[in-house]
DNA sequence: GGCTTTTTAGCACGAACGTTCGTATTCTGT
DNA sequence: ACAGAATACGAACGTTCGTGCTAAAAAGCC
């Protein structure tokens, strides 16, 4: 890895942290350059445009999510254990990744949902990826016999997303310490409602 | 109502619309002045500072929410009917209010959750108000016998919030036409899980 | 160690930002 | 209709925005 890629990676690390606080659209080149300890134009040269920088930050954040939330959950057995791990990791991956703020993807989803363009597309693609990953885990849980055969996978994922979003709002806006317990409670209720009948 | 208050109200109407698209923090005085058809300084004089303008927009948006989502639901019978009305109104009040974008309060929640200050406080207070209103409706449903006596009201509200947020993300980011049906499905499952036992 | 390529800094640009001020216009009460 | 107050405007402020251009410094290669 040459010097260029090295500093680019360092920039992106600072960028993810800053974006978690001020959002991807609030991320300015000047502020980021200050934080990274380099000149505005020097940093700018790595991306060529602000939009390209935003896309790079989104990609980098997604990689972090995969590293801290997705990959660790693969160590669990397919089915309910893995789904539960996915959910708990998802709820606290920003802390694990030592981000000072919220998940950049989620913030960006709110900032760009009415701003057509490549950034919006990237955000949508990233979150769709997350939903697909969840859907897969749910499907595996059905196949493993941990959830009922007639489980509506997309509906199940929809409700998982809701739990996650409610937890983030409770935790970040209201500083509610019960956010995670509430989320886990909702998750367990969801699972209970989809438990296969006793007699196999 | 003097001329001053009149144009102030007109400004705020444009402001809510614009904020629903670009967010409360993305709302710039110049852009808003253009949209309102007046000069930057003339508009500015109505508020004295950008922060004061943001606070005014948040208050105005909250009033709109009360008008389009909360008040109409009061016509329904206390208990499950009113709660259901509250939920469905909440899911589509931005359309009823003819906003081109998302709920400004919800967007602002994501933008300001890491930006301490009066705006953050106002957003938190506004959304806390919404949760309180929901909690009240849930309590009334318990008292009316529509929900089980041992219902955990705060947990119930948490899950309602989750349903709402998931629906908004599905609808606004993914343009998923099934967002509302999914939300209603989740709501009914939540209600079913808290139904009082058959034998009174 | 010199040469080429890559990476960084410095400087300048036009535009937009929030804000101030003095002046013009428009309302309002009599 | 007129005086006084309320409201709106235009110009300018200092800053920051994203983005070029050019030159210096650093890194990589023979």
Coordinates of C-alpha atoms (C1' of nucleotides) in Angstrom, one line a residue:
Chain A
X1 CA 0.0 0.0 0.0
X2 CA 1.6 3.2 -1.2
X3 CA 1.6 6.5 0.7
X4 CA -1.4 7.7 -1.1
X5 CA -3.8 4.9 -0.2
X6 CA -2.4 5.1 3.4
X7 CA -3.4 8.7 4.0
X8 CA -6.6 8.2 2.1
X9 CA -7.5 5.5 4.6
X10 CA -6.6 7.8 7.4
X11 CA -8.7 10.6 6.0
X12 CA -11.7 8.2 5.7
X13 CA -11.3 7.1 9.3
X14 CA -11.6 10.7 10.5
X15 CA -14.4 11.3 8.0
X16 CA -16.5 8.5 9.3
X17 CA -16.1 9.8 12.8
X18 CA -17.0 13.3 11.8
X19 CA -19.9 12.2 9.6
X20 CA -21.3 10.3 12.6
X21 CA -21.6 13.6 14.4
X22 CA -22.6 16.1 11.7
X23 CA -23.9 13.8 9.0
X24 CA -22.6 13.1 5.6
X25 CA -24.0 16.3 4.1
X26 CA -22.7 18.3 7.0
X27 CA -19.2 17.0 6.3
X28 CA -17.2 19.9 4.9
X29 CA -13.8 19.6 3.2
X30 CA -12.3 22.4 5.3
X31 CA -13.4 20.9 8.6
X32 CA -12.3 17.4 7.6
X33 CA -8.9 18.7 6.5
X34 CA -8.4 20.4 9.9
X35 CA -9.3 17.2 11.7
X36 CA -7.0 15.2 9.5
X37 CA -4.2 17.7 10.0
X38 CA -3.7 18.5 6.3
X39 CA -4.5 21.2 3.8
X40 CA -7.8 21.6 2.2
X41 CA -6.4 21.2 -1.3
X42 CA -4.2 18.3 -0.3
X43 CA -7.2 16.4 1.0
X44 CA -9.3 17.4 -1.9
X45 CA -6.9 15.9 -4.4
X46 CA -7.6 12.5 -3.0
X47 CA -11.3 12.6 -4.1
X48 CA -11.6 15.1 -6.9
X49 CA -15.0 16.3 -5.8
X50 CA -17.1 16.5 -2.6
X51 CA -19.6 14.0 -4.0
X52 CA -16.9 11.5 -4.6
X53 CA -15.7 12.0 -1.0
X54 CA -19.2 11.4 0.3
X55 CA -19.5 8.2 -1.7
X56 CA -16.1 7.1 -0.4
X57 CA -17.2 7.8 3.2
X58 CA -20.4 5.8 2.7
X59 CA -18.4 2.9 1.3
X60 CA -16.0 3.0 4.2
X61 CA -18.8 3.2 6.8
X62 CA -20.4 0.1 5.2
X63 CA -17.1 -1.8 5.4
X64 CA -16.9 -0.9 9.1
X65 CA -20.4 -2.1 9.6
X66 CA -19.6 -5.4 8.0
X67 CA -16.5 -5.8 10.1
X68 CA -18.1 -4.9 13.4
X69 CA -21.6 -6.2 13.1
X70 CA -22.0 -8.7 10.3
X71 CA -18.8 -10.8 10.3
X72 CA -18.8 -11.5 14.0
X73 CA -22.3 -12.8 13.8
X74 CA -21.3 -15.4 11.3
X75 CA -19.6 -17.3 14.1
X76 CA -23.0 -18.2 15.6
X77 CA -25.0 -21.2 14.5
X78 CA -27.3 -20.5 11.6
X79 CA -30.8 -19.7 12.7
X80 CA -32.0 -17.9 15.8
X81 CA -28.6 -17.6 17.5
X82 CA -27.1 -15.9 14.5
X83 CA -30.1 -13.7 14.0
X84 CA -30.0 -12.6 17.6
X85 CA -26.3 -11.9 17.3
X86 CA -26.9 -9.9 14.2
X87 CA -29.5 -7.8 16.0
X88 CA -27.4 -7.1 19.1
X89 CA -24.3 -6.3 17.0
X90 CA -26.4 -4.0 14.9
X91 CA -27.6 -2.2 17.9
X92 CA -24.1 -1.4 19.2
X93 CA -21.7 -1.5 16.3
X94 CA -21.1 2.2 16.4
X95 CA -19.7 1.9 19.9
X96 CA -17.6 -1.0 18.9
X97 CA -16.2 1.0 16.0
X98 CA -15.6 3.8 18.5
X99 CA -17.7 6.3 16.5
X100 CA -18.6 9.4 18.5
X101 CA -22.0 9.7 16.9
X102 CA -24.6 7.8 15.1
X103 CA -24.5 5.4 12.2
X104 CA -23.5 7.5 9.1
X105 CA -25.7 5.4 6.8
X106 CA -28.8 5.9 8.9
X107 CA -28.2 9.6 9.2
X108 CA -27.6 9.9 5.5
X109 CA -30.8 8.1 4.8
X110 CA -32.7 11.0 6.3
X111 CA -30.6 13.7 4.8
X112 CA -30.7 12.4 1.2
X113 CA -34.1 10.7 0.8
X114 CA -35.4 13.7 -1.0
X115 CA -32.1 14.6 -2.8
X116 CA -31.9 12.5 -6.0
X117 CA -28.4 11.7 -7.2
X118 CA -25.6 9.3 -6.8
X119 CA -25.3 9.8 -3.0
X120 CA -28.9 9.0 -2.4
X121 CA -28.6 5.9 -4.6
X122 CA -25.5 4.8 -2.6
X123 CA -27.3 5.2 0.7
X124 CA -30.3 3.3 -0.5
X125 CA -28.1 0.5 -1.9
X126 CA -26.2 0.3 1.3
X127 CA -29.3 0.0 3.5
X128 CA -30.9 -2.3 1.1
X129 CA -27.9 -4.5 1.5
X130 CA -28.4 -4.5 5.2
X131 CA -32.0 -5.5 4.8
X132 CA -31.0 -8.3 2.4
X133 CA -28.5 -9.6 4.9
X134 CA -31.2 -9.6 7.6
X135 CA -33.6 -11.3 5.3
X136 CA -31.1 -14.0 4.6
X137 CA -30.6 -14.6 8.3
X138 CA -34.3 -14.8 8.8
X139 CA -34.7 -17.3 6.0
X140 CA -32.0 -19.4 7.5
X141 CA -33.8 -19.4 10.8
X142 CA -36.9 -20.6 9.1
X143 CA -35.0 -23.4 7.4
X144 CA -33.4 -24.3 10.7
X145 CA -36.8 -24.7 12.2
X146 CA -36.3 -21.8 14.6
X147 CA -39.1 -19.8 13.0
X148 CA -42.5 -20.9 11.6
X149 CA -42.5 -22.0 8.0
X150 CA -45.1 -19.5 7.0
X151 CA -43.0 -16.6 8.3
X152 CA -43.3 -13.5 6.1
X153 CA -39.6 -12.8 5.7
X154 CA -40.0 -9.2 4.4
X155 CA -42.5 -8.3 7.1
X156 CA -40.1 -9.8 9.7
X157 CA -37.3 -7.7 8.4
X158 CA -39.5 -4.6 8.4
X159 CA -40.2 -5.1 12.1
X160 CA -36.5 -5.7 12.8
X161 CA -35.6 -2.4 11.1
X162 CA -38.3 -0.7 13.2
X163 CA -36.8 -2.0 16.4
X164 CA -33.4 -0.8 15.4
X165 CA -34.6 2.7 14.5
X166 CA -36.6 3.2 17.6
X167 CA -33.7 2.1 19.7
X168 CA -31.4 4.5 18.0
X169 CA -33.8 7.4 18.4
X170 CA -34.3 6.5 22.1
X171 CA -30.6 6.1 22.7
X172 CA -29.3 9.1 20.8
X173 CA -31.9 11.7 21.1
X174 CA -33.4 10.9 24.5
X175 CA -30.3 9.3 26.0
X176 CA -32.7 6.6 27.3
X177 CA -30.7 3.9 29.0
X178 CA -33.5 1.5 28.5
X179 CA -33.3 1.7 24.7
X180 CA -31.4 -1.5 24.3
X181 CA -33.5 -3.6 26.7
X182 CA -36.6 -2.3 25.0
X183 CA -35.2 -3.3 21.7
X184 CA -34.3 -6.8 22.9
X185 CA -37.8 -7.1 24.4
X186 CA -39.4 -6.2 21.1
X187 CA -37.1 -8.7 19.4
X188 CA -38.1 -11.5 21.7
X189 CA -41.8 -10.8 21.2
X190 CA -41.3 -10.9 17.5
X191 CA -39.5 -14.2 17.7
X192 CA -42.1 -15.6 20.1
X193 CA -44.9 -14.8 17.6
X194 CA -43.2 -16.7 14.9
X195 CA -42.2 -19.8 16.9
X196 CA -43.0 -23.1 15.3
X197 CA -45.8 -25.1 17.0
X198 CA -44.7 -27.4 19.8
X199 CA -45.5 -30.7 18.1
X200 CA -43.0 -30.8 15.2
Chain B
X1 CA -53.4 39.8 13.0
X2 CA -51.1 42.6 11.8
X3 CA -49.2 42.4 8.6
X4 CA -46.1 41.2 10.4
X5 CA -47.6 38.1 11.8
X6 CA -49.3 37.4 8.5
X7 CA -46.1 37.3 6.5
X8 CA -44.3 35.5 9.3
X9 CA -46.9 32.8 9.0
X10 CA -46.5 32.7 5.3
X11 CA -42.8 32.4 5.7
X12 CA -43.2 29.5 8.1
X13 CA -45.4 27.7 5.7
X14 CA -42.8 27.8 3.0
X15 CA -40.1 27.0 5.6
X16 CA -41.9 23.8 6.7
X17 CA -42.2 22.7 3.1
X18 CA -38.5 23.4 2.4
X19 CA -37.4 21.9 5.7
X20 CA -39.2 18.7 4.8
X21 CA -37.0 18.3 1.8
X22 CA -33.6 19.6 2.9
X23 CA -33.9 19.3 6.7
X24 CA -34.0 22.0 9.3
X25 CA -30.2 22.4 9.3
X26 CA -30.1 22.5 5.6
X27 CA -32.6 25.4 5.6
X28 CA -30.7 28.5 4.6
X29 CA -32.0 32.0 4.9
X30 CA -31.2 32.9 1.3
X31 CA -33.0 29.9 -0.2
X32 CA -36.0 30.4 2.0
X33 CA -36.2 34.1 1.1
X34 CA -36.2 33.2 -2.6
X35 CA -39.0 30.7 -2.0
X36 CA -41.0 33.2 0.0
X37 CA -40.4 35.9 -2.6
X38 CA -38.8 38.4 -0.4
X39 CA -35.4 39.7 0.5
X40 CA -32.9 37.9 2.7
X41 CA -32.8 40.8 5.2
X42 CA -36.5 41.3 5.2
X43 CA -37.1 37.7 6.1
X44 CA -34.2 37.7 8.6
X45 CA -35.8 40.6 10.5
X46 CA -38.7 38.4 11.5
X47 CA -36.5 36.1 13.5
X48 CA -33.3 37.9 14.5
X49 CA -31.1 34.8 14.1
X50 CA -31.0 31.6 12.2
X51 CA -31.4 29.6 15.4
X52 CA -34.6 31.4 16.3
X53 CA -35.9 30.7 12.8
X54 CA -35.2 27.0 13.2
X55 CA -37.0 27.0 16.5
X56 CA -39.9 28.8 15.0
X57 CA -40.1 26.2 12.1
X58 CA -40.0 23.3 14.6
X59 CA -42.9 24.9 16.6
X60 CA -44.9 25.5 13.4
X61 CA -44.3 21.9 12.2
X62 CA -45.5 20.6 15.6
X63 CA -48.7 22.6 15.3
X64 CA -49.2 21.2 11.9
X65 CA -48.8 17.7 13.3
X66 CA -51.3 18.4 16.0
X67 CA -53.7 19.7 13.5
X68 CA -53.4 16.9 10.9
X69 CA -52.7 13.9 13.0
X70 CA -53.6 14.4 16.6
X71 CA -56.8 16.4 16.6
X72 CA -58.7 14.3 14.0
X73 CA -58.0 11.2 16.0
X74 CA -59.8 12.7 19.0
X75 CA -63.1 12.1 17.2
X76 CA -62.6 8.4 17.6
X77 CA -63.8 6.5 20.7
X78 CA -61.2 6.3 23.4
X79 CA -59.3 3.0 23.3
X80 CA -58.2 1.0 20.3
X81 CA -60.2 3.0 17.7
X82 CA -58.5 6.2 18.7
X83 CA -55.1 4.5 19.0
X84 CA -55.5 3.1 15.5
X85 CA -56.5 6.4 14.1
X86 CA -53.6 8.1 15.8
X87 CA -51.3 5.5 14.2
X88 CA -52.7 5.8 10.6
X89 CA -52.8 9.6 10.8
X90 CA -49.3 9.7 12.0
X91 CA -48.2 7.6 9.1
X92 CA -49.6 9.9 6.5
X93 CA -49.9 13.4 8.0
X94 CA -47.1 14.8 5.8
X95 CA -49.2 14.1 2.8
X96 CA -52.3 15.5 4.4
X97 CA -50.3 18.6 5.2
X98 CA -49.1 18.7 1.6
X99 CA -45.5 18.6 2.5
X100 CA -43.2 17.6 -0.3
X101 CA -40.8 15.7 1.9
X102 CA -40.5 14.0 5.2
X103 CA -41.6 15.0 8.7
X104 CA -39.3 17.9 9.7
X105 CA -39.2 16.8 13.3
X106 CA -38.0 13.3 12.5
X107 CA -35.3 14.6 10.1
X108 CA -34.2 17.1 12.7
X109 CA -33.9 14.4 15.3
X110 CA -31.2 12.8 13.2
X111 CA -29.5 16.0 12.3
X112 CA -29.2 17.4 15.9
X113 CA -28.9 14.4 18.1
X114 CA -25.2 15.1 18.4
X115 CA -25.4 18.9 18.4
X116 CA -26.2 20.2 21.9
X117 CA -28.1 23.4 22.1
X118 CA -31.6 24.9 22.0
X119 CA -32.5 23.3 18.7
X120 CA -31.6 19.8 19.9
X121 CA -33.6 20.5 23.0
X122 CA -36.6 21.6 21.1
X123 CA -36.5 18.6 18.8
X124 CA -36.3 16.3 21.8
X125 CA -39.1 18.0 23.6
X126 CA -41.3 17.9 20.5
X127 CA -40.8 14.2 19.9
X128 CA -41.1 13.5 23.6
X129 CA -44.4 15.2 23.4
X130 CA -45.4 12.9 20.6
X131 CA -44.4 9.9 22.6
X132 CA -46.4 11.2 25.6
X133 CA -49.4 11.6 23.5
X134 CA -49.1 8.0 22.3
X135 CA -48.6 6.8 25.8
X136 CA -51.8 8.5 26.8
X137 CA -53.7 6.8 24.1
X138 CA -52.3 3.4 25.0
X139 CA -53.2 4.0 28.6
X140 CA -56.8 4.9 27.6
X141 CA -56.9 1.7 25.6
X142 CA -55.9 -0.3 28.6
X143 CA -58.5 1.4 30.7
X144 CA -61.1 0.8 28.1
X145 CA -60.4 -2.9 28.2
X146 CA -59.0 -3.0 24.7
X147 CA -55.5 -3.9 25.9
X148 CA -54.4 -6.2 28.7
X149 CA -54.1 -4.7 32.1
X150 CA -50.5 -5.6 32.5
X151 CA -49.5 -3.8 29.3
X152 CA -46.1 -2.1 29.5
X153 CA -47.1 1.3 28.2
X154 CA -43.6 2.6 27.5
X155 CA -42.6 -0.6 25.7
X156 CA -45.8 -0.4 23.7
X157 CA -45.0 3.1 22.7
X158 CA -41.4 2.1 21.8
X159 CA -42.7 -0.4 19.4
X160 CA -45.2 2.0 17.9
X161 CA -42.3 4.4 17.2
X162 CA -40.3 1.6 15.6
X163 CA -43.2 0.8 13.3
X164 CA -43.5 4.4 12.3
X165 CA -39.8 4.9 11.7
X166 CA -39.5 1.7 9.6
X167 CA -42.5 2.8 7.5
X168 CA -41.0 6.2 6.9
X169 CA -37.6 4.7 5.8
X170 CA -39.3 2.2 3.6
X171 CA -41.6 4.8 2.0
X172 CA -39.2 7.7 1.6
X173 CA -35.8 6.0 0.9
X174 CA -37.0 2.9 -0.9
X175 CA -40.3 4.2 -2.3
X176 CA -41.8 0.9 -1.1
X177 CA -45.5 0.9 -1.8
X178 CA -45.9 -1.8 0.8
X179 CA -44.6 0.4 3.6
X180 CA -48.0 1.4 5.0
X181 CA -49.5 -2.1 4.8
X182 CA -46.4 -3.5 6.5
X183 CA -46.8 -0.9 9.3
X184 CA -50.4 -1.7 9.8
X185 CA -49.6 -5.4 9.9
X186 CA -47.0 -4.8 12.6
X187 CA -49.5 -2.7 14.5
X188 CA -52.1 -5.4 14.4
X189 CA -49.7 -8.0 15.6
X190 CA -48.7 -5.7 18.5
X191 CA -52.4 -5.2 19.4
X192 CA -53.1 -8.9 19.2
X193 CA -50.2 -9.7 21.5
X194 CA -51.8 -7.4 24.1
X195 CA -55.4 -8.4 23.8
X196 CA -57.2 -9.2 27.0
X197 CA -58.0 -12.8 27.7
X198 CA -61.3 -13.9 26.2
X199 CA -63.2 -14.6 29.5
X200 CA -63.5 -11.1 31.0
Chain C
dG1 C1' 22.0 9.3 -6.0
dG2 C1' 19.5 11.3 -9.5
dC3 C1' 14.8 11.1 -12.0
dT4 C1' 10.1 10.4 -12.5
dT5 C1' 5.8 10.1 -10.5
dT6 C1' 2.9 10.8 -6.8
dT7 C1' 1.4 13.5 -3.1
dT8 C1' 0.9 17.9 -0.6
dA9 C1' 0.7 22.9 0.2
dG10 C1' -0.4 27.7 -1.0
dC11 C1' -3.1 30.8 -3.1
dA12 C1' -7.1 32.6 -5.5
dC13 C1' -11.7 32.3 -7.5
dG14 C1' -16.8 33.0 -7.3
dA15 C1' -20.7 31.8 -4.7
dA16 C1' -23.4 31.3 -0.6
dC17 C1' -23.5 31.6 4.2
dG18 C1' -25.5 34.4 8.5
dT19 C1' -25.7 39.0 10.0
dT20 C1' -25.7 44.3 10.4
dC21 C1' -27.1 48.9 9.0
dG22 C1' -29.3 52.7 7.0
dT23 C1' -32.9 53.9 4.1
dA24 C1' -37.2 53.3 1.8
dT25 C1' -41.7 51.7 1.7
dT26 C1' -46.0 50.3 3.6
dC27 C1' -49.4 49.9 7.4
dT28 C1' -52.1 51.6 11.2
dG29 C1' -54.5 54.5 14.2
dT30 C1' -56.5 58.9 14.6
Chain D
dA1 C1' -55.0 62.7 5.4
dC2 C1' -51.1 62.6 8.2
dA3 C1' -47.9 61.3 11.7
dG4 C1' -45.6 57.7 13.7
dA5 C1' -44.6 52.9 13.8
dA6 C1' -43.9 48.7 11.7
dT7 C1' -42.0 46.3 8.0
dA8 C1' -39.2 45.4 3.9
dC9 C1' -35.2 46.3 1.0
dG10 C1' -30.3 46.8 -0.9
dA11 C1' -25.8 46.8 -0.1
dA12 C1' -22.0 45.3 2.4
dC13 C1' -19.5 42.8 6.2
dG14 C1' -16.4 38.8 7.2
dT15 C1' -16.4 33.7 6.8
dT16 C1' -16.8 29.4 4.8
dC17 C1' -18.2 26.7 1.0
dG18 C1' -16.3 23.7 -3.1
dT19 C1' -13.0 23.8 -6.6
dG20 C1' -9.2 25.1 -9.8
dC21 C1' -4.1 26.1 -10.8
dT22 C1' 0.9 26.0 -9.8
dA23 C1' 4.8 25.1 -7.3
dA24 C1' 7.2 22.5 -3.7
dA25 C1' 8.0 18.4 -1.2
dA26 C1' 8.1 13.4 -0.7
dA27 C1' 8.1 8.8 -2.3
dG28 C1' 9.2 5.1 -5.5
dC29 C1' 12.3 3.2 -8.9
dC30 C1' 16.8 2.2 -11.6

